[in-house]
Short mmCIF file of C-alpha atoms and ligand atoms in Angstrom, two decimals:
data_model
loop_
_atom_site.label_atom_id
_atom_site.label_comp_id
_atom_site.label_asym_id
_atom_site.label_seq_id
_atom_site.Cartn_x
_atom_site.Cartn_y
_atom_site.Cartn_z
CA UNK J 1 0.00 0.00 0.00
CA UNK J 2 1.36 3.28 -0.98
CA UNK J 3 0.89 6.38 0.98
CA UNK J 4 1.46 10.24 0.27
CA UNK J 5 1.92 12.67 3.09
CA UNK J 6 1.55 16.27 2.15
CA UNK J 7 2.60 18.25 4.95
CA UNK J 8 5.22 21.35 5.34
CA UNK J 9 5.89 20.58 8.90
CA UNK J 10 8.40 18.88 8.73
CA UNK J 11 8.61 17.55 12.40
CA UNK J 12 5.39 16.26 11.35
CA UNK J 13 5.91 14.81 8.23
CA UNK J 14 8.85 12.87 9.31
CA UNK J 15 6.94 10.95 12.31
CA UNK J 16 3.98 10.04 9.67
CA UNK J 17 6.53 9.00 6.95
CA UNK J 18 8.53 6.89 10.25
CA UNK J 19 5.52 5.41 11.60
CA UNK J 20 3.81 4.27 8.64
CA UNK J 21 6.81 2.82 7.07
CA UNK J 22 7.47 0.96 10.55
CA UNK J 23 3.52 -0.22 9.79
CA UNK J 24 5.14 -2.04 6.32
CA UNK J 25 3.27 1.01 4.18
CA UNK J 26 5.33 2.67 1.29
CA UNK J 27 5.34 6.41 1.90
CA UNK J 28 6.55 9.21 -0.66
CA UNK J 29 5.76 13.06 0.91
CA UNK J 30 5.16 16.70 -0.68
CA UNK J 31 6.12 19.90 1.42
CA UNK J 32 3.73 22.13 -0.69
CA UNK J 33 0.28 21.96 -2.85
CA UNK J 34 1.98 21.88 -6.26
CA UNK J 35 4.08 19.58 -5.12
CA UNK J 36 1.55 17.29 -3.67
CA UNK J 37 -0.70 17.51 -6.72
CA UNK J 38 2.16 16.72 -9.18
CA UNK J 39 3.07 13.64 -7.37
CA UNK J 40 -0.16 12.35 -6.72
CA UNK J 41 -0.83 12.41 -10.75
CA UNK J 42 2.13 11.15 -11.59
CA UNK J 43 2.24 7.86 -9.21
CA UNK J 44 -0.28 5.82 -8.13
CA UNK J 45 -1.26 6.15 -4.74
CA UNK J 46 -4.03 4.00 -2.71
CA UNK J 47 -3.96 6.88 0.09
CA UNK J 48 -3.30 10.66 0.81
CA UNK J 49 -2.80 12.33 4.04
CA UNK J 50 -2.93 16.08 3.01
CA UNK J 51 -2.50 18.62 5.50
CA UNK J 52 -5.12 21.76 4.61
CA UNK J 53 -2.72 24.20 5.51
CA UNK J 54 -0.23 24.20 2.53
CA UNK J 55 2.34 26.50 0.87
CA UNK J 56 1.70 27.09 -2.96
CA UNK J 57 -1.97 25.30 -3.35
CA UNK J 58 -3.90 24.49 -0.27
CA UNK J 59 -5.17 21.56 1.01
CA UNK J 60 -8.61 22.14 -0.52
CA UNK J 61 -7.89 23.38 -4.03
CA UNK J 62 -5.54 20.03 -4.38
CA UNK J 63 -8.31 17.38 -3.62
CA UNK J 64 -10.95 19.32 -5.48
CA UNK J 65 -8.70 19.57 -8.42
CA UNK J 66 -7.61 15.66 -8.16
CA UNK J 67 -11.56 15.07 -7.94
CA UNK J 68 -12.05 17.38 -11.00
CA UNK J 69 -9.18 15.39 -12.67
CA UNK J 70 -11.68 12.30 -11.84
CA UNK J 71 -9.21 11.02 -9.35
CA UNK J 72 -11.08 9.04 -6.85
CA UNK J 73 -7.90 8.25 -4.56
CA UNK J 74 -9.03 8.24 -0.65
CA UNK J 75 -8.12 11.32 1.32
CA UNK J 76 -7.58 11.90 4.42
CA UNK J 77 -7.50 15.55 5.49
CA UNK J 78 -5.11 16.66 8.34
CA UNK J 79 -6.11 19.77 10.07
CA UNK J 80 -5.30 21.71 13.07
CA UNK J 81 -8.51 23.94 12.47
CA UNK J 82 -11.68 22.27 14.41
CA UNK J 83 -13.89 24.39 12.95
CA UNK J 84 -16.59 23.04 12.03
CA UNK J 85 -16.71 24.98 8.72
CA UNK J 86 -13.22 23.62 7.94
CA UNK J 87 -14.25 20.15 8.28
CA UNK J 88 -17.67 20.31 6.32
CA UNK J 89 -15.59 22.30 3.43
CA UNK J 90 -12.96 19.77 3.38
CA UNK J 91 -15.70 16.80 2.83
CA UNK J 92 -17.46 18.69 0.49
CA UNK J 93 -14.71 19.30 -1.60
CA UNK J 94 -14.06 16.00 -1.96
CA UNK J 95 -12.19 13.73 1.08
CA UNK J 96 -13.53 11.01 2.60
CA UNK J 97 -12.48 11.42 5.93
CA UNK J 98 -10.80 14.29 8.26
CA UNK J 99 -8.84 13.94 11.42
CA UNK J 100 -7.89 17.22 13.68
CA UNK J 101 -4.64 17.72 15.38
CA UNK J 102 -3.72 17.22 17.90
CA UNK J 103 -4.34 13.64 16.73
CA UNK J 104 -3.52 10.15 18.32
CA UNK J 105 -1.48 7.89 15.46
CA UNK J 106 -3.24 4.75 16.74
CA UNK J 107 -6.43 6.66 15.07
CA UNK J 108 -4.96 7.62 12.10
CA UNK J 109 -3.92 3.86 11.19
CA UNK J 110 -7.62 3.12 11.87
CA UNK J 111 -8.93 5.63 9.68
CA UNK J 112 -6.43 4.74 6.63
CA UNK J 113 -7.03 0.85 7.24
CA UNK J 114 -10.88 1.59 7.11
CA UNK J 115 -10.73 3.28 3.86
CA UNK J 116 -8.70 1.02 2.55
CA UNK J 117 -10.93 -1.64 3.08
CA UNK J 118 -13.64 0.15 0.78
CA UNK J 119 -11.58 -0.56 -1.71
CA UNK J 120 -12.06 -4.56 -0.75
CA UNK J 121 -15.19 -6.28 -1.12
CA UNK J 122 -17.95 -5.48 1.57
CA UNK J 123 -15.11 -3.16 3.28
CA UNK J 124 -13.97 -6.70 4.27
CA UNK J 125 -11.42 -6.98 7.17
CA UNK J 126 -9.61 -9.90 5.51
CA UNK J 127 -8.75 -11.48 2.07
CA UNK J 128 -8.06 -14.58 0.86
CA UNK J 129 -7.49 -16.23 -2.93
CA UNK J 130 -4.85 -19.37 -3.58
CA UNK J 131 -5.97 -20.90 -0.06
CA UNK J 132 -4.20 -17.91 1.67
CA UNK J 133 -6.01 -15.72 4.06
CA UNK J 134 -5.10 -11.82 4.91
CA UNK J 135 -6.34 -10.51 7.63
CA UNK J 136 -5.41 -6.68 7.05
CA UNK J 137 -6.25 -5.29 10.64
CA UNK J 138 -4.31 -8.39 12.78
CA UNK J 139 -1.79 -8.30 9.44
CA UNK J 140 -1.39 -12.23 10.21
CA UNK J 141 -1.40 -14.57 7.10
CA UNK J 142 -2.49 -18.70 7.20
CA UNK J 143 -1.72 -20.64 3.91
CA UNK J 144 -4.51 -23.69 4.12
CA UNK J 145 -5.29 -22.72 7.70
CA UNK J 146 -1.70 -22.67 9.34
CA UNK J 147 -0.35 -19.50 10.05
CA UNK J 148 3.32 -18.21 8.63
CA UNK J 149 5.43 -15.80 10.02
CA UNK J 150 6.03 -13.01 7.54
CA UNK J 151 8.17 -9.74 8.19
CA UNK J 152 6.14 -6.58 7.39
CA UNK J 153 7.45 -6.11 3.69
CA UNK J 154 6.92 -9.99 3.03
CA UNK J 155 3.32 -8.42 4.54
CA UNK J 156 3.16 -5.69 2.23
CA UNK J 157 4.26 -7.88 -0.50
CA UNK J 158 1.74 -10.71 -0.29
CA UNK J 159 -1.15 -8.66 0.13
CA UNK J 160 -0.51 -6.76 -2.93
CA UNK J 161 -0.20 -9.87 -4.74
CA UNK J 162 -3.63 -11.18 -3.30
CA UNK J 163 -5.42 -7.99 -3.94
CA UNK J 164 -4.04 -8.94 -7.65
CA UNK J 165 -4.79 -12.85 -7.58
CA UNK J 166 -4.56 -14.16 -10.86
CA UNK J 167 -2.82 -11.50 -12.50
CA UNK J 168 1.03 -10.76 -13.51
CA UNK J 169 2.90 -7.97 -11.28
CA UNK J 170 5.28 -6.72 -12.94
CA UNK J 171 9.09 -6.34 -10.76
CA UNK J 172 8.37 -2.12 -10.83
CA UNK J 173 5.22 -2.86 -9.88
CA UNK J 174 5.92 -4.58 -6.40
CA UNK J 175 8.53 -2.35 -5.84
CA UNK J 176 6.40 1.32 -6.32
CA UNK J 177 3.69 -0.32 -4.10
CA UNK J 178 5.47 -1.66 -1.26
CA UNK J 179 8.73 0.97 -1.46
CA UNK J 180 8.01 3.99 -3.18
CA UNK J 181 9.70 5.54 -5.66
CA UNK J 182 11.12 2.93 -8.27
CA UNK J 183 14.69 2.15 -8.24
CA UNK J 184 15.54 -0.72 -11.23
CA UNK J 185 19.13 -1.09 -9.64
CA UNK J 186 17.75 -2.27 -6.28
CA UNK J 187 17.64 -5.79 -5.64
CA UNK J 188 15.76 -5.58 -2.72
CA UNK J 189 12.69 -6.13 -4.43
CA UNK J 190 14.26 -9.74 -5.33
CA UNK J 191 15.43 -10.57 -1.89
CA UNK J 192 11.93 -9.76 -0.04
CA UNK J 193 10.14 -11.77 -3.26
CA UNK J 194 12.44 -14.82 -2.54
CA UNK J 195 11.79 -15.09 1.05
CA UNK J 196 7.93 -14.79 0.49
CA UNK J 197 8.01 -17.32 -2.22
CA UNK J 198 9.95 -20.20 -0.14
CA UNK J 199 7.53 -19.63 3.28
CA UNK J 200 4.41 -19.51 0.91
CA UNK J 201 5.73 -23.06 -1.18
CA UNK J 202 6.40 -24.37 2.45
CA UNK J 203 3.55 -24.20 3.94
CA UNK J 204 1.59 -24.83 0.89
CA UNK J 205 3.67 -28.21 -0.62
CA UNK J 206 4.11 -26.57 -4.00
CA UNK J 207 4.72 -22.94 -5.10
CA UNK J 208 2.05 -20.17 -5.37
CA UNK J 209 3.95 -17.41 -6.88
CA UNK J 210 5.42 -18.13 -10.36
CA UNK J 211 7.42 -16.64 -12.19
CA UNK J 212 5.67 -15.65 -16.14
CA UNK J 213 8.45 -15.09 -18.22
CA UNK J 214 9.47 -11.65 -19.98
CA UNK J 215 6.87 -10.11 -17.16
CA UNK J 216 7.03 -10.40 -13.55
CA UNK J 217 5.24 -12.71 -11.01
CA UNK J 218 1.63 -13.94 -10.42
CA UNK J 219 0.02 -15.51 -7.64
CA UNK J 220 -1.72 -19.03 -8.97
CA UNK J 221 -5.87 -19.23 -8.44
CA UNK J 222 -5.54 -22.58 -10.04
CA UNK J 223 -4.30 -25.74 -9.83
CA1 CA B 1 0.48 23.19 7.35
#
């Protein structure tokens, strides 16, 4: 899951950008409007955090214009004005949800898992293809009912791959969803993959991610 913070505090934007990457998200962030806008049309995010108080473009004119632009990406609007006015104008140009700060992380993860679950079928709590289940709020995985132990990127990794059952993921792919910003000379991408792919063909007695040549990876729905 990939995140974008736009936020000019800095002291701010660095705990988000820690604590969600310690939560296994992949988190790119924008210090201004223009800057926020620009990389939220040029990557694909599943979820902004956008402070409404912005240098360049406010908060508001950048989700109304990603709504004009027919860009339906969740937002989540970060504001240190409670007014109510704030909060109604904010929904009503177009985010989903709001949170005020002073604001507990603990409540933030909530909100962004919960609107990321819209984006699953009856906002479910858990996902399964191949015989492997996800559940996204415990972030524990069973393969034929046993559970494996999987380190938050093999996390990251797997669910993207479930989310995409069936269908090749390309190498750049994986690595802009559960990183960030692509880097083809990394090999970290390979190392993570690896590890995933031997606990999954453990526990399973036969792999589940293949390899399709010239393309990437998929994640078998048949036998
Ligand atoms: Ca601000």
């Amino acid at each position: 899951m990939r995140i974008l913070i736009a936020e000019d505090e800095r002291r701010i934007a660095n705990f988000l950008m820690k604590g969600l990457k310690e939560e296994g998200y992949a988190v790119d962030a924008a210090f201004d409007g223009e800057d926020a806008l620009f990389l939220a049309r040029a990557n694909e995010y599943d979820l902004i955090i956008l402070d409404l108080m912005l240098p360049k473009k406010d908060g508001l004119a950048v989700v109304r214009e990603l709504r004009e632009g027919k860009d339906l990406v969740p937002v989540i609007i970060l504001t240190a004005r409670d007014a109510v006015e704030d909060r109604v104008a904010g929904l009503d140009a177009g985010a989903d949800d709001y949170l005020v700060k002073p604001f507990a992380f603990t409540e933030l993860l909530a909100r962004i898992r919960s609107l990321l679950r819209r984006g699953t079928p009856q906002g479910a709590t858990k996902l399964s293809a191949a015989g492997i289940e996800v559940d996204l709020v415990m972030r524990q995985v069973t393969v034929d009912g046993k559970p494996i132990d999987l380190t938050s990127r093999e996390f990251s990794i797997l669910e993207y791959f479930v989310r995409n059952a069936g269908a090749p993921l390309k190498r750049s792919q994986i690595y802009e969803h559960v990183w960030g910003n692509y880097d083809r000379w990394s090999n970290v991408v390979d190392v993570h993959l690896a590890h995933l792919r031997s606990k999954l063909a453990k526990a399973a007695g036969a792999p589940l991610i293949v390899t399709v040549r010239g393309i990437g990876y998929l994640l078998r729905i048949e036998d």
